[in-house]
Tab-separated table of C-alpha atoms in Angstrom:
chain	number	residue	atom	x	y	z
A	1	MET	CA	14.926	2.672	17.829
A	2	ARG	CA	16.012	5.928	16.204
A	3	ASN	CA	19.493	4.500	15.870
A	4	SER	CA	18.345	1.240	14.405
A	5	ASN	CA	17.334	1.755	10.796
A	6	TRP	CA	16.221	-1.761	10.064
A	7	LEU	CA	13.911	-1.944	13.072
A	8	PHE	CA	12.309	1.328	11.987
A	9	ASP	CA	11.975	0.026	8.418
A	10	VAL	CA	10.384	-3.255	9.521
A	11	THR	CA	7.914	-1.440	11.772
A	12	GLU	CA	7.095	1.052	9.037
A	13	THR	CA	6.585	-1.743	6.507
A	14	ILE	CA	4.162	-3.546	8.822
A	15	HIS	CA	2.391	-0.255	9.515
A	16	SER	CA	2.001	0.717	5.873
A	17	LEU	CA	0.905	-2.713	4.638
A	18	GLY	CA	-1.342	-3.181	7.680
A	19	ILE	CA	-3.662	-0.600	6.133
A	20	ILE	CA	-4.854	-3.405	3.825
A	21	LEU	CA	-6.160	-5.269	6.862
A	22	VAL	CA	-7.906	-2.244	8.378
A	23	ALA	CA	-9.155	-0.183	5.439
A	24	GLY	CA	-9.452	-3.135	3.040
A	25	THR	CA	-11.755	-5.059	5.357
A	26	ILE	CA	-13.918	-2.217	6.704
A	27	MET	CA	-14.346	-1.039	3.117
A	28	LEU	CA	-16.205	-4.291	2.385
A	29	VAL	CA	-18.589	-3.605	5.288
A	30	ASP	CA	-19.101	-0.066	3.943
A	31	LEU	CA	-19.785	-1.407	0.453
A	32	ARG	CA	-22.340	-3.836	1.905
A	33	LEU	CA	-24.114	-0.965	3.691
A	34	LEU	CA	-24.146	1.001	0.437
A	35	GLY	CA	-25.531	-1.990	-1.482
A	36	LYS	CA	-22.480	-2.149	-3.741
A	37	GLY	CA	-21.035	-5.501	-2.735
A	38	LEU	CA	-21.865	-8.710	-0.820
A	39	ARG	CA	-25.560	-7.891	-1.251
A	40	ALA	CA	-26.636	-11.492	-0.749
A	41	GLU	CA	-25.150	-11.619	2.742
A	42	PRO	CA	-27.106	-10.294	5.755
A	43	VAL	CA	-25.528	-7.098	7.111
A	44	SER	CA	-25.111	-8.564	10.603
A	45	HIS	CA	-23.284	-11.575	9.138
A	46	VAL	CA	-20.879	-9.332	7.195
A	47	VAL	CA	-20.250	-7.192	10.284
A	48	ALA	CA	-19.751	-10.207	12.571
A	49	ARG	CA	-17.396	-11.927	10.115
A	50	ILE	CA	-15.343	-8.988	8.878
A	51	VAL	CA	-15.119	-6.497	11.747
A	52	PRO	CA	-12.899	-8.815	13.875
A	53	TRP	CA	-10.336	-8.646	11.022
A	54	THR	CA	-10.610	-4.869	10.984
A	55	LEU	CA	-10.159	-4.644	14.746
A	56	SER	CA	-7.136	-6.938	14.822
A	57	GLY	CA	-5.655	-4.932	11.954
A	58	PHE	CA	-6.344	-1.763	13.893
A	59	ALA	CA	-4.596	-3.149	16.977
A	60	LEU	CA	-1.556	-3.938	14.800
A	61	MET	CA	-1.635	-0.437	13.331
A	62	PHE	CA	-1.995	1.145	16.759
A	63	VAL	CA	0.983	-0.708	18.221
A	64	THR	CA	3.291	-0.168	15.223
A	65	GLY	CA	2.031	3.410	14.868
A	66	ALA	CA	2.747	4.218	18.512
A	67	TRP	CA	6.184	2.692	18.098
A	68	LEU	CA	6.922	4.803	15.025
A	69	PHE	CA	5.572	7.872	16.803
A	70	ALA	CA	7.866	7.266	19.768
A	71	SER	CA	10.916	7.366	17.503
A	72	GLU	CA	9.917	10.599	15.756
A	73	ALA	CA	7.637	12.290	18.254
A	74	THR	CA	9.021	15.801	17.971
A	75	LYS	CA	8.975	15.747	14.167
A	76	LEU	CA	5.456	14.384	14.044
A	77	TYR	CA	4.231	16.884	16.601
A	78	ARG	CA	5.023	19.636	14.131
A	79	SER	CA	3.566	17.833	11.121
A	80	PRO	CA	0.155	19.190	10.006
A	81	ALA	CA	-0.565	15.957	8.088
A	82	PHE	CA	-0.081	13.952	11.277
A	83	ARG	CA	-2.511	16.178	13.183
A	84	VAL	CA	-5.083	15.819	10.404
A	85	LYS	CA	-4.588	12.051	10.504
A	86	LEU	CA	-5.259	11.931	14.267
A	87	ILE	CA	-8.421	14.030	13.873
A	88	LEU	CA	-9.680	11.782	11.052
A	89	LEU	CA	-8.940	8.689	13.179
A	90	ALA	CA	-10.989	10.160	16.018
A	91	LEU	CA	-13.829	10.906	13.581
A	92	VAL	CA	-13.783	7.408	12.081
A	93	GLY	CA	-14.000	5.963	15.603
A	94	LEU	CA	-16.872	8.300	16.431
A	95	ASN	CA	-18.644	7.322	13.212
A	96	ALA	CA	-18.359	3.607	14.056
A	97	LEU	CA	-19.524	4.253	17.629
A	98	ILE	CA	-22.593	6.223	16.506
A	99	PHE	CA	-23.421	3.559	13.910
A	100	HIS	CA	-23.281	0.744	16.458
A	101	LEU	CA	-25.192	2.650	19.156
A	102	THR	CA	-28.005	3.870	16.903
A	103	ILE	CA	-29.078	2.448	13.537
A	104	TYR	CA	-27.259	-0.880	13.899
A	105	ARG	CA	-29.361	-1.712	16.986
A	106	SER	CA	-32.326	-2.175	14.690
A	107	ALA	CA	-30.252	-4.163	12.170
A	108	ALA	CA	-32.544	-7.190	12.570
A	109	GLU	CA	-35.235	-5.245	10.715
A	110	TRP	CA	-33.117	-4.476	7.650
A	111	ASP	CA	-30.575	-7.284	7.786
A	112	ASP	CA	-31.491	-8.813	4.442
A	113	VAL	CA	-32.327	-5.609	2.589
A	114	ARG	CA	-29.962	-5.117	-0.336
A	115	ILE	CA	-29.474	-1.434	0.355
A	116	ALA	CA	-29.414	-0.417	4.014
A	117	PRO	CA	-31.475	2.506	5.412
A	118	LEU	CA	-30.270	6.062	4.856
A	119	ARG	CA	-28.591	6.457	8.256
A	120	ALA	CA	-26.600	3.273	7.733
A	121	ARG	CA	-25.649	4.403	4.219
A	122	ILE	CA	-24.462	7.741	5.593
A	123	ALA	CA	-22.284	5.868	8.099
A	124	GLY	CA	-20.907	3.764	5.224
A	125	TRP	CA	-20.061	6.826	3.127
A	126	CYS	CA	-18.471	8.597	6.126
A	127	SER	CA	-16.336	5.547	6.863
A	128	LEU	CA	-15.169	5.198	3.238
A	129	ILE	CA	-14.310	8.890	2.888
A	130	LEU	CA	-12.620	9.093	6.290
A	131	TRP	CA	-10.444	6.045	5.585
A	132	ILE	CA	-9.367	7.476	2.231
A	133	GLY	CA	-8.543	10.667	4.128
A	134	ILE	CA	-6.533	8.722	6.709
A	135	ILE	CA	-4.541	6.993	3.960
A	136	ALA	CA	-3.929	10.350	2.248
A	137	ALA	CA	-2.910	12.113	5.473
A	138	GLY	CA	-0.677	9.223	6.514
A	139	ARG	CA	1.121	9.170	3.176
A	140	SER	CA	1.412	12.966	3.227
A	141	ILE	CA	3.302	12.978	6.529
A	142	ALA	CA	6.482	12.097	4.632
A	143	TYR	CA	5.983	15.052	2.277
A	144	GLY	CA	4.589	17.739	4.509
A	145	PRO	CA	6.366	20.584	6.231
A	146	GLY	CA	7.793	19.834	9.640
A	147	TYR	CA	8.943	16.381	8.708
A	148	ASP	CA	12.326	16.971	7.172
A	149	GLY	CA	13.276	19.814	9.493
B	1	MET	CA	16.878	-8.038	-20.270
B	2	ARG	CA	17.493	-5.474	-17.561
B	3	GLU	CA	20.462	-3.930	-19.373
B	4	ALA	CA	18.546	-3.988	-22.648
B	5	LEU	CA	15.775	-1.974	-21.034
B	6	PHE	CA	18.104	0.758	-19.765
B	7	PRO	CA	17.587	3.085	-22.740
B	8	PHE	CA	13.832	2.757	-22.277
B	9	PHE	CA	14.023	3.612	-18.566
B	10	ASN	CA	16.352	6.485	-19.288
B	11	TRP	CA	13.938	7.836	-21.891
B	12	LEU	CA	10.967	7.280	-19.572
B	13	GLY	CA	12.616	9.259	-16.802
B	14	HIS	CA	13.101	12.243	-19.102
B	15	THR	CA	9.697	12.404	-20.742
B	16	PRO	CA	7.748	15.644	-20.153
B	17	LEU	CA	5.249	13.671	-18.062
B	18	ALA	CA	8.030	12.445	-15.795
B	19	GLU	CA	9.383	15.977	-15.404
B	20	ILE	CA	5.908	17.271	-14.476
B	21	ILE	CA	5.269	14.584	-11.860
B	22	ARG	CA	8.772	14.903	-10.444
B	23	SER	CA	8.536	18.679	-10.180
B	24	SER	CA	5.726	18.534	-7.650
B	25	ALA	CA	5.814	16.856	-4.257
B	26	ALA	CA	2.027	17.097	-4.161
B	27	LEU	CA	1.682	15.159	-7.436
B	28	ILE	CA	4.036	12.419	-6.259
B	29	ALA	CA	2.175	12.165	-2.945
B	30	LEU	CA	-1.165	12.072	-4.805
B	31	GLY	CA	0.116	9.303	-7.078
B	32	GLU	CA	1.262	7.275	-4.079
B	33	ILE	CA	-2.060	7.821	-2.270
B	34	ILE	CA	-4.030	6.621	-5.321
B	35	HIS	CA	-1.672	3.645	-5.675
B	36	LEU	CA	-2.217	2.796	-1.998
B	37	ILE	CA	-6.021	3.040	-2.343
B	38	GLY	CA	-5.839	0.676	-5.327
B	39	LEU	CA	-3.789	-1.724	-3.190
B	40	VAL	CA	-6.311	-1.568	-0.341
B	41	LEU	CA	-9.138	-2.258	-2.795
B	42	LEU	CA	-7.432	-5.212	-4.507
B	43	ALA	CA	-5.748	-6.764	-1.470
B	44	GLY	CA	-8.756	-6.204	0.810
B	45	THR	CA	-11.146	-8.015	-1.529
B	46	VAL	CA	-8.674	-10.778	-2.408
B	47	LEU	CA	-7.947	-11.268	1.303
B	48	MET	CA	-11.622	-11.705	2.169
B	49	VAL	CA	-12.282	-14.091	-0.730
B	50	ASP	CA	-9.152	-16.035	0.315
B	51	MET	CA	-10.496	-16.268	3.849
B	52	ALA	CA	-13.833	-17.529	2.555
B	53	MET	CA	-11.980	-20.162	0.470
B	54	LEU	CA	-10.072	-21.211	3.582
B	55	GLY	CA	-13.294	-21.472	5.580
B	56	PHE	CA	-12.851	-18.320	7.678
B	57	GLY	CA	-14.672	-15.074	7.147
B	58	ILE	CA	-17.974	-14.819	5.322
B	59	ARG	CA	-19.476	-18.229	4.659
B	60	ARG	CA	-23.230	-18.004	4.589
B	61	HIS	CA	-23.214	-18.458	0.831
B	62	PRO	CA	-20.963	-20.448	-1.518
B	63	VAL	CA	-17.550	-18.896	-2.152
B	64	ALA	CA	-18.423	-18.433	-5.828
B	65	ARG	CA	-21.203	-16.010	-4.914
B	66	ILE	CA	-18.949	-13.928	-2.650
B	67	ALA	CA	-16.167	-13.975	-5.232
B	68	ALA	CA	-18.563	-12.896	-7.988
B	69	GLU	CA	-19.848	-9.958	-5.916
B	70	LEU	CA	-16.325	-8.762	-5.127
B	71	ASP	CA	-14.730	-9.550	-8.498
B	72	GLY	CA	-15.547	-6.113	-9.912
B	73	TRP	CA	-13.939	-4.337	-6.964
B	74	ALA	CA	-10.784	-6.459	-7.185
B	75	LYS	CA	-10.520	-5.606	-10.894
B	76	ALA	CA	-11.101	-1.916	-10.139
B	77	GLY	CA	-8.271	-2.019	-7.592
B	78	LEU	CA	-5.986	-3.715	-10.113
B	79	VAL	CA	-6.768	-1.092	-12.772
B	80	ILE	CA	-6.043	1.750	-10.309
B	81	LEU	CA	-2.713	0.079	-9.450
B	82	LEU	CA	-1.768	-0.522	-13.086
B	83	VAL	CA	-2.474	3.109	-14.014
B	84	SER	CA	-0.907	4.863	-11.004
B	85	GLY	CA	2.081	2.479	-10.851
B	86	PRO	CA	3.592	3.276	-14.267
B	87	LEU	CA	2.972	7.006	-13.669
B	88	LEU	CA	4.970	6.791	-10.445
B	89	LEU	CA	7.586	4.747	-12.282
B	90	THR	CA	8.165	7.477	-14.878
B	91	SER	CA	8.931	9.954	-12.103
B	92	GLU	CA	11.730	7.766	-10.742
B	93	ALA	CA	12.583	5.509	-13.653
B	94	ARG	CA	16.306	5.565	-13.077
B	95	LYS	CA	16.011	4.774	-9.373
B	96	CYS	CA	13.713	1.841	-10.152
B	97	TRP	CA	16.066	0.536	-12.809
B	98	ASP	CA	18.802	0.515	-10.169
B	99	ALA	CA	16.720	-1.201	-7.506
B	100	SER	CA	16.781	-4.996	-7.459
B	101	PHE	CA	13.499	-4.972	-5.555
B	102	PHE	CA	11.812	-3.223	-8.486
B	103	TRP	CA	12.683	-6.144	-10.773
B	104	ILE	CA	11.674	-8.642	-8.094
B	105	LYS	CA	8.360	-6.812	-7.772
B	106	MET	CA	7.768	-6.892	-11.552
B	107	ALA	CA	8.527	-10.622	-11.737
B	108	VAL	CA	6.228	-11.469	-8.823
B	109	LEU	CA	3.576	-9.082	-10.164
B	110	VAL	CA	3.482	-10.873	-13.516
B	111	ALA	CA	3.237	-14.208	-11.700
B	112	ALA	CA	0.455	-12.870	-9.437
B	113	ILE	CA	-1.612	-11.485	-12.326
B	114	VAL	CA	-1.233	-14.647	-14.412
B	115	PHE	CA	-2.144	-16.808	-11.405
B	116	HIS	CA	-5.093	-14.555	-10.555
B	117	PHE	CA	-6.730	-14.814	-13.958
B	118	ALA	CA	-5.600	-18.292	-15.027
B	119	VAL	CA	-6.160	-20.179	-11.769
B	120	TYR	CA	-7.483	-18.119	-8.874
B	121	ARG	CA	-10.648	-16.639	-10.397
B	122	ARG	CA	-11.581	-19.935	-12.010
B	123	THR	CA	-11.264	-21.717	-8.671
B	124	ALA	CA	-13.052	-19.031	-6.661
B	125	LEU	CA	-15.912	-18.709	-9.148
B	126	ALA	CA	-16.175	-22.462	-9.806
B	127	ASP	CA	-19.670	-23.912	-9.661
B	128	PRO	CA	-19.838	-26.563	-8.296
B	129	PRO	CA	-17.155	-25.342	-5.867
B	130	ALA	CA	-13.614	-26.690	-6.021
B	131	SER	CA	-12.551	-29.164	-3.340
B	132	ARG	CA	-11.538	-27.737	0.035
B	133	ILE	CA	-7.927	-28.760	-0.545
B	134	ARG	CA	-7.732	-27.172	-3.984
B	135	ALA	CA	-9.508	-23.971	-2.883
B	136	GLY	CA	-7.314	-23.681	0.215
B	137	THR	CA	-4.081	-24.200	-1.725
B	138	VAL	CA	-5.064	-21.677	-4.378
B	139	ALA	CA	-6.058	-19.149	-1.671
B	140	VAL	CA	-2.721	-19.504	0.124
B	141	ILE	CA	-0.708	-19.156	-3.113
B	142	SER	CA	-2.700	-16.060	-4.070
B	143	LEU	CA	-2.175	-14.527	-0.629
B	144	VAL	CA	1.573	-15.180	-0.706
B	145	LEU	CA	1.931	-13.779	-4.242
B	146	TRP	CA	0.045	-10.521	-3.593
B	147	ILE	CA	1.720	-9.920	-0.234
B	148	SER	CA	5.102	-10.466	-1.923
B	149	VAL	CA	4.243	-7.870	-4.580
B	150	ALA	CA	3.286	-5.319	-1.913
B	151	LEU	CA	6.361	-6.128	0.202
B	152	ALA	CA	8.747	-5.868	-2.752
B	153	GLY	CA	7.109	-2.542	-3.651
B	154	LYS	CA	7.678	-1.246	-0.149
B	155	MET	CA	11.286	-2.481	-0.295
B	156	ILE	CA	12.025	-0.330	-3.372
B	157	GLY	CA	11.655	2.715	-1.166
B	158	ILE	CA	13.632	1.264	1.729
B	159	TYR	CA	16.504	-0.391	-0.095
B	160	GLY	CA	16.992	0.944	-3.595
B	161	ASP	CA	20.308	-0.791	-4.232
B	162	ASP	CA	21.281	-3.230	-6.895
B	163	LEU	CA	21.642	-6.331	-4.730
B	164	ARG	CA	24.202	-7.838	-7.097
B	165	GLN	CA	26.672	-5.051	-6.458
B	166	PRO	CA	25.504	-2.890	-3.555
B	167	GLY	CA	27.306	0.386	-3.167
B	168	GLU	CA	29.354	-0.047	-6.325
B	169	PRO	CA	30.163	3.195	-8.121
B	170	VAL	CA	27.573	4.006	-10.718
B	171	ASP	CA	28.143	3.407	-14.394
B	172	LEU	CA	29.723	6.661	-15.555
B	173	ALA	CA	28.644	6.276	-19.165
B	174	ALA	CA	25.069	5.895	-18.003
B	175	ALA	CA	25.478	8.741	-15.540
B	176	ALA	CA	26.451	11.042	-18.361
B	177	THR	CA	23.072	10.529	-19.991
B	178	SER	CA	20.974	10.530	-16.842
B	179	ARG	CA	20.510	13.295	-14.346
B	180	THR	CA	19.400	10.868	-11.709
B	181	ALA	CA	22.739	9.132	-11.462
B	182	ILE	CA	25.686	11.142	-10.292
B	183	ALA	CA	29.288	10.028	-10.421
B	184	PRO	CA	30.895	9.152	-7.089
B	185	ALA	CA	31.681	12.101	-4.844
B	186	SER	CA	35.403	11.377	-4.931
B	187	GLN	CA	35.465	11.977	-8.667
B	188	THR	CA	33.182	14.942	-9.096
B	189	GLY	CA	32.686	16.579	-5.727
B	190	ASN	CA	28.937	16.017	-6.073
B	191	PRO	CA	26.804	14.700	-3.199
B	192	PRO	CA	26.758	10.890	-2.959
B	193	THR	CA	24.116	9.028	-4.919
B	194	TYR	CA	21.253	7.229	-3.319
B	195	ARG	CA	23.067	3.972	-3.915
B	196	GLN	CA	26.154	5.150	-2.084
B	197	VAL	CA	24.173	6.659	0.782
B	198	SER	CA	22.139	3.531	1.325
B	199	ALA	CA	25.281	1.426	1.182
B	200	ASN	CA	26.620	3.610	3.964
B	201	THR	CA	23.431	3.076	5.893
B	202	ALA	CA	23.866	-0.637	5.510
B	203	MET	CA	27.313	-0.265	7.030
B	204	LYS	CA	25.673	1.393	10.030
B	205	THR	CA	27.295	4.732	9.676
B	206	LYS	CA	25.127	7.440	11.137
B	207	VAL	CA	23.636	8.582	7.892
B	208	LYS	CA	19.913	8.803	7.531
B	209	ILE	CA	18.278	9.088	4.158
B	210	GLN	CA	15.921	12.000	4.073
B	211	ARG	CA	12.480	11.089	2.917
B	212	SER	CA	11.762	14.429	1.408
B	213	ALA	CA	9.611	15.392	-1.497
B	214	THR	CA	10.910	15.767	-4.995
B	215	GLU	CA	14.581	15.387	-4.361
B	216	ASP	CA	14.008	11.747	-3.525
B	217	ARG	CA	13.379	11.243	-7.180
B	218	THR	CA	16.617	12.670	-8.412
B	219	SER	CA	19.373	12.385	-5.901
B	220	PHE	CA	18.815	11.508	-2.295
B	221	ARG	CA	19.640	14.170	0.196
B	222	TYR	CA	21.174	12.880	3.340
B	223	GLN	CA	21.849	14.165	6.767
B	224	ALA	CA	24.477	13.174	9.266
B	225	ARG	CA	23.132	12.628	12.757
């Protein structure tokens, strides 16, 4: 793949535009939790209808990302931005896991509330901030030290 | 039109603002990050409203209600894109003027914005709702237009050539007034221009364009592998 520029470019294009599918969709769930969008919809309905899009987008990102990584593994290993991105990805996964295992279990009680309870709002804020961080770290890989060495 | 705009692009690329942005890799990266966040905001909301119009996604309430709730966020995304985009453009005005995909992006962008405000929003917000066929058609057109804008934008970075004459030597008269265009190596001994390097890449020579910081914006460094 390293020797095939167009294959790299196609994969990178899918990977960079795929962020719309992942971050763009989960952002709407976050906004619902924060009471800043889709307020008329029950939280569980928004989660059930949007999260499958996020997950399929994530699968696409994971596959293309792993492919890109394989072609530049040694460069990326040295890139601080890439390490930060991996840590933020782990944190965003942890955040989603905690949300689903704790406060979301009682979602039936606050499904129709316009602004979700504090713990759900904290999860929403964490998700928004972490995804912005992931976008920033991902974009920074191309600029950071270690990449053009 | 494109030739007529050359003096403007040349001026834009040499404004103090352009010099400031270009001088800092961090500023360029920040501009691109903000541009990307704007894209996520606009495309994410448009995508979900499109899905609702097509009968997928959220559908507990009429599409108009979903569209109305998300309309503000779509507009916010568009504003972020329309502010960060021109700022990024100033920092690489000459490269964009060269790139056919930049002009393709601008043409599709104008079409997408006109369609969004003249047709799409009216259909999405319509009460009583538009027919399934009309809503579905409008959703598909909107999706295709916005994805094309994003794709063409991505292509500027990948293939910055003038498609009409890829790899042709640069216009020397223009090069004399622009630091971003350098005369062919054979004539000046300077490193090849981005256009020449990417033409080589297209010919599958083992030249890889370096995606590095500020120099991307002036002349592309390259590295033989």
